[in-house]
Amino acid sequence: AEVIAGWILMEERYPDKFLVSPAYSSGRGFLQWQMVDAFYSQYGRYPRFDAIAVHYYPMWPHGYTLETYLEYMHDEATDRGYSGEIWLTEFGSCLPDAEQWMEDSLALFKTLPYVTRYAWFTARTGELWPCGSNLVDSSGNLTPLGEIYINRR
């Protein structure tokens, strides 16, 4: 209830600003639509979202490929009357094929006109998060992933 009230306040306070939806963790977009539908049930309208924020990570078991998840989120948005514009505000991989996955993902975005923004999410590093998804190394130089991200987008 507080989140919904806060969103209404934001809509009222910033009528001319571009509002992007909250995003849920990878593969949990159904929670986003439950929130939107609860808002509709309570207020008789959907919240104003000019774009839908999405997160995606292939290493979390959720049953979607990146493409099918983006399609699902787009379709759910347009079914509710939204433009279907998607901002992939976090995508990343800690899998051994992260470089190829990034290349494939960047190529995919070029085929999906509704994906208008995207940002790589670098996983934490260290003993608890032994992932190699950084775009720059500790000296500030581009890693192989960073080179792909800069040169293929």
PDB file of C-alpha atoms in Angstrom:
ATOM      1  CA  ALA A   1       0.000   0.000   0.000  1.00  0.00           C
ATOM      2  CA  GLU A   2       2.866   2.415   0.791  1.00  0.00           C
ATOM      3  CA  VAL A   3       4.572   1.678  -2.505  1.00  0.00           C
ATOM      4  CA  ILE A   4       1.379   2.333  -4.451  1.00  0.00           C
ATOM      5  CA  ALA A   5       0.723   5.575  -2.564  1.00  0.00           C
ATOM      6  CA  GLY A   6       4.317   6.632  -3.221  1.00  0.00           C
ATOM      7  CA  TRP A   7       3.976   5.919  -6.921  1.00  0.00           C
ATOM      8  CA  ILE A   8       0.804   8.015  -7.156  1.00  0.00           C
ATOM      9  CA  LEU A   9       2.617  10.864  -5.405  1.00  0.00           C
ATOM     10  CA  MET A  10       5.479  10.573  -7.895  1.00  0.00           C
ATOM     11  CA  GLU A  11       3.053  10.627 -10.836  1.00  0.00           C
ATOM     12  CA  GLU A  12       1.409  13.767  -9.442  1.00  0.00           C
ATOM     13  CA  ARG A  13       4.657  15.504  -8.580  1.00  0.00           C
ATOM     14  CA  TYR A  14       6.378  14.730 -11.894  1.00  0.00           C
ATOM     15  CA  PRO A  15       3.696  14.712 -14.614  1.00  0.00           C
ATOM     16  CA  ASP A  16       6.174  15.666 -17.353  1.00  0.00           C
ATOM     17  CA  LYS A  17       8.959  13.269 -16.366  1.00  0.00           C
ATOM     18  CA  PHE A  18       9.635   9.921 -18.019  1.00  0.00           C
ATOM     19  CA  LEU A  19       8.763   7.262 -15.417  1.00  0.00           C
ATOM     20  CA  VAL A  20      10.305   3.805 -15.553  1.00  0.00           C
ATOM     21  CA  SER A  21       8.721   0.982 -13.570  1.00  0.00           C
ATOM     22  CA  PRO A  22      10.386  -0.736 -10.651  1.00  0.00           C
ATOM     23  CA  ALA A  23      12.173  -3.960 -11.647  1.00  0.00           C
ATOM     24  CA  TYR A  24      12.125  -7.368 -10.019  1.00  0.00           C
ATOM     25  CA  SER A  25      14.926  -9.906  -9.923  1.00  0.00           C
ATOM     26  CA  SER A  26      15.655 -12.011 -12.966  1.00  0.00           C
ATOM     27  CA  GLY A  27      12.766 -14.180 -14.082  1.00  0.00           C
ATOM     28  CA  ARG A  28      10.348 -12.760 -11.537  1.00  0.00           C
ATOM     29  CA  GLY A  29       8.507 -10.362 -13.827  1.00  0.00           C
ATOM     30  CA  PHE A  30       5.221 -11.996 -12.870  1.00  0.00           C
ATOM     31  CA  LEU A  31       5.589 -10.184  -9.522  1.00  0.00           C
ATOM     32  CA  GLN A  32       5.750  -6.905 -11.395  1.00  0.00           C
ATOM     33  CA  TRP A  33       2.446  -7.664 -13.115  1.00  0.00           C
ATOM     34  CA  GLN A  34       0.844  -8.748  -9.825  1.00  0.00           C
ATOM     35  CA  MET A  35       1.740  -5.333  -8.408  1.00  0.00           C
ATOM     36  CA  VAL A  36       0.385  -3.560 -11.486  1.00  0.00           C
ATOM     37  CA  ASP A  37      -2.851  -5.559 -11.359  1.00  0.00           C
ATOM     38  CA  ALA A  38      -3.239  -4.846  -7.616  1.00  0.00           C
ATOM     39  CA  PHE A  39      -2.807  -1.141  -8.375  1.00  0.00           C
ATOM     40  CA  TYR A  40      -5.519  -1.434 -11.038  1.00  0.00           C
ATOM     41  CA  SER A  41      -7.851  -3.250  -8.644  1.00  0.00           C
ATOM     42  CA  GLN A  42      -7.441  -0.539  -6.038  1.00  0.00           C
ATOM     43  CA  TYR A  43      -7.470   2.572  -8.258  1.00  0.00           C
ATOM     44  CA  GLY A  44      -9.270   1.518 -11.440  1.00  0.00           C
ATOM     45  CA  ARG A  45      -6.242   2.347 -13.569  1.00  0.00           C
ATOM     46  CA  TYR A  46      -2.736   1.121 -14.139  1.00  0.00           C
ATOM     47  CA  PRO A  47       0.256   3.053 -12.784  1.00  0.00           C
ATOM     48  CA  ARG A  48       1.950   5.317 -15.294  1.00  0.00           C
ATOM     49  CA  PHE A  49       5.036   3.614 -16.677  1.00  0.00           C
ATOM     50  CA  ASP A  50       6.660   5.129 -19.737  1.00  0.00           C
ATOM     51  CA  ALA A  51       8.979   2.126 -19.893  1.00  0.00           C
ATOM     52  CA  ILE A  52       9.218  -1.210 -18.114  1.00  0.00           C
ATOM     53  CA  ALA A  53      12.448  -1.948 -16.214  1.00  0.00           C
ATOM     54  CA  VAL A  54      13.719  -5.527 -16.399  1.00  0.00           C
ATOM     55  CA  HIS A  55      16.615  -7.504 -14.874  1.00  0.00           C
ATOM     56  CA  TYR A  56      17.955 -10.737 -16.354  1.00  0.00           C
ATOM     57  CA  TYR A  57      20.701 -13.195 -15.396  1.00  0.00           C
ATOM     58  CA  PRO A  58      21.062 -16.555 -17.199  1.00  0.00           C
ATOM     59  CA  MET A  59      22.580 -18.330 -14.207  1.00  0.00           C
ATOM     60  CA  TRP A  60      19.390 -18.106 -12.127  1.00  0.00           C
ATOM     61  CA  PRO A  61      17.005 -20.983 -12.834  1.00  0.00           C
ATOM     62  CA  HIS A  62      13.788 -19.390 -14.055  1.00  0.00           C
ATOM     63  CA  GLY A  63      12.910 -21.172 -17.295  1.00  0.00           C
ATOM     64  CA  TYR A  64      13.359 -18.210 -19.646  1.00  0.00           C
ATOM     65  CA  THR A  65      15.983 -17.367 -22.210  1.00  0.00           C
ATOM     66  CA  LEU A  66      16.830 -13.682 -22.437  1.00  0.00           C
ATOM     67  CA  GLU A  67      14.768 -13.396 -25.613  1.00  0.00           C
ATOM     68  CA  THR A  68      11.692 -15.192 -24.268  1.00  0.00           C
ATOM     69  CA  TYR A  69      11.816 -13.173 -21.048  1.00  0.00           C
ATOM     70  CA  LEU A  70      12.005  -9.864 -22.908  1.00  0.00           C
ATOM     71  CA  GLU A  71       9.132 -10.998 -25.146  1.00  0.00           C
ATOM     72  CA  TYR A  72       7.081 -12.008 -22.103  1.00  0.00           C
ATOM     73  CA  MET A  73       7.626  -8.652 -20.392  1.00  0.00           C
ATOM     74  CA  HIS A  74       6.865  -6.762 -23.613  1.00  0.00           C
ATOM     75  CA  ASP A  75       3.689  -8.746 -24.269  1.00  0.00           C
ATOM     76  CA  GLU A  76       2.432  -8.338 -20.703  1.00  0.00           C
ATOM     77  CA  ALA A  77       3.076  -4.595 -20.942  1.00  0.00           C
ATOM     78  CA  THR A  78       1.249  -4.135 -24.235  1.00  0.00           C
ATOM     79  CA  ASP A  79      -1.646  -6.314 -23.029  1.00  0.00           C
ATOM     80  CA  ARG A  80      -2.157  -3.724 -20.274  1.00  0.00           C
ATOM     81  CA  GLY A  81      -1.967  -0.767 -22.637  1.00  0.00           C
ATOM     82  CA  TYR A  82       1.649   0.221 -22.088  1.00  0.00           C
ATOM     83  CA  SER A  83       3.943   1.081 -25.001  1.00  0.00           C
ATOM     84  CA  GLY A  84       5.998  -2.045 -24.364  1.00  0.00           C
ATOM     85  CA  GLU A  85       9.266  -0.129 -24.213  1.00  0.00           C
ATOM     86  CA  ILE A  86      11.766  -2.169 -22.192  1.00  0.00           C
ATOM     87  CA  TRP A  87      14.758  -0.871 -20.259  1.00  0.00           C
ATOM     88  CA  LEU A  88      16.993  -3.819 -19.356  1.00  0.00           C
ATOM     89  CA  THR A  89      18.474  -2.057 -16.345  1.00  0.00           C
ATOM     90  CA  GLU A  90      20.533  -5.084 -15.303  1.00  0.00           C
ATOM     91  CA  PHE A  91      21.825  -7.998 -17.338  1.00  0.00           C
ATOM     92  CA  GLY A  92      24.924 -10.005 -16.662  1.00  0.00           C
ATOM     93  CA  SER A  93      26.457 -13.442 -16.477  1.00  0.00           C
ATOM     94  CA  CYS A  94      28.945 -15.322 -14.325  1.00  0.00           C
ATOM     95  CA  LEU A  95      28.840 -18.381 -16.547  1.00  0.00           C
ATOM     96  CA  PRO A  96      32.010 -19.605 -18.287  1.00  0.00           C
ATOM     97  CA  ASP A  97      30.629 -18.486 -21.665  1.00  0.00           C
ATOM     98  CA  ALA A  98      29.888 -14.925 -20.483  1.00  0.00           C
ATOM     99  CA  GLU A  99      31.786 -13.348 -23.399  1.00  0.00           C
ATOM    100  CA  GLN A 100      29.809 -15.253 -26.028  1.00  0.00           C
ATOM    101  CA  TRP A 101      26.588 -14.683 -24.097  1.00  0.00           C
ATOM    102  CA  MET A 102      27.255 -10.944 -24.046  1.00  0.00           C
ATOM    103  CA  GLU A 103      27.940 -10.898 -27.783  1.00  0.00           C
ATOM    104  CA  ASP A 104      24.726 -12.833 -28.452  1.00  0.00           C
ATOM    105  CA  SER A 105      22.752 -10.554 -26.110  1.00  0.00           C
ATOM    106  CA  LEU A 106      24.003  -7.359 -27.745  1.00  0.00           C
ATOM    107  CA  ALA A 107      23.139  -8.764 -31.172  1.00  0.00           C
ATOM    108  CA  LEU A 108      19.670  -9.708 -29.895  1.00  0.00           C
ATOM    109  CA  PHE A 109      18.967  -6.184 -28.644  1.00  0.00           C
ATOM    110  CA  LYS A 110      19.503  -4.875 -32.177  1.00  0.00           C
ATOM    111  CA  THR A 111      16.628  -7.095 -33.365  1.00  0.00           C
ATOM    112  CA  LEU A 112      14.189  -6.039 -30.640  1.00  0.00           C
ATOM    113  CA  PRO A 113      13.126  -2.429 -31.235  1.00  0.00           C
ATOM    114  CA  TYR A 114      11.260  -2.317 -27.927  1.00  0.00           C
ATOM    115  CA  VAL A 115      14.511  -2.799 -25.951  1.00  0.00           C
ATOM    116  CA  THR A 116      15.607   0.832 -25.901  1.00  0.00           C
ATOM    117  CA  ARG A 117      18.133   0.858 -23.028  1.00  0.00           C
ATOM    118  CA  TYR A 118      20.357  -1.760 -21.437  1.00  0.00           C
ATOM    119  CA  ALA A 119      23.116  -1.867 -18.833  1.00  0.00           C
ATOM    120  CA  TRP A 120      25.548  -4.643 -17.940  1.00  0.00           C
ATOM    121  CA  PHE A 121      25.529  -5.542 -14.270  1.00  0.00           C
ATOM    122  CA  THR A 122      28.922  -6.463 -12.876  1.00  0.00           C
ATOM    123  CA  ALA A 123      28.691  -9.107 -10.188  1.00  0.00           C
ATOM    124  CA  ARG A 124      30.543  -8.720  -6.938  1.00  0.00           C
ATOM    125  CA  THR A 125      33.996 -10.193  -6.806  1.00  0.00           C
ATOM    126  CA  GLY A 126      35.927 -11.846  -4.025  1.00  0.00           C
ATOM    127  CA  GLU A 127      35.708 -15.092  -2.118  1.00  0.00           C
ATOM    128  CA  LEU A 128      31.914 -15.081  -1.801  1.00  0.00           C
ATOM    129  CA  TRP A 129      31.326 -14.015  -5.409  1.00  0.00           C
ATOM    130  CA  PRO A 130      34.072 -15.591  -7.535  1.00  0.00           C
ATOM    131  CA  CYS A 131      32.670 -14.179 -10.738  1.00  0.00           C
ATOM    132  CA  GLY A 132      34.534 -12.611 -13.611  1.00  0.00           C
ATOM    133  CA  SER A 133      31.917 -10.277 -15.053  1.00  0.00           C
ATOM    134  CA  ASN A 134      33.744  -6.970 -14.585  1.00  0.00           C
ATOM    135  CA  LEU A 135      34.007  -4.640 -17.582  1.00  0.00           C
ATOM    136  CA  VAL A 136      37.204  -3.062 -16.227  1.00  0.00           C
ATOM    137  CA  ASP A 137      40.067  -4.479 -14.190  1.00  0.00           C
ATOM    138  CA  SER A 138      41.467  -3.044 -10.968  1.00  0.00           C
ATOM    139  CA  SER A 139      43.674  -0.670 -12.992  1.00  0.00           C
ATOM    140  CA  GLY A 140      40.719   0.687 -14.946  1.00  0.00           C
ATOM    141  CA  ASN A 141      41.560  -1.135 -18.170  1.00  0.00           C
ATOM    142  CA  LEU A 142      38.846  -2.829 -20.178  1.00  0.00           C
ATOM    143  CA  THR A 143      38.533  -6.573 -19.640  1.00  0.00           C
ATOM    144  CA  PRO A 144      37.642  -8.839 -22.594  1.00  0.00           C
ATOM    145  CA  LEU A 145      33.978  -8.385 -21.559  1.00  0.00           C
ATOM    146  CA  GLY A 146      34.466  -4.636 -21.449  1.00  0.00           C
ATOM    147  CA  GLU A 147      35.948  -4.670 -24.950  1.00  0.00           C
ATOM    148  CA  ILE A 148      32.938  -6.578 -26.248  1.00  0.00           C
ATOM    149  CA  TYR A 149      30.493  -4.247 -24.508  1.00  0.00           C
ATOM    150  CA  ILE A 150      32.159  -1.082 -25.803  1.00  0.00           C
ATOM    151  CA  ASN A 151      32.754  -2.331 -29.351  1.00  0.00           C
ATOM    152  CA  ARG A 152      29.534  -4.270 -30.097  1.00  0.00           C
ATOM    153  CA  ARG A 153      26.786  -2.016 -28.771  1.00  0.00           C
TER     154      ARG A 153
END
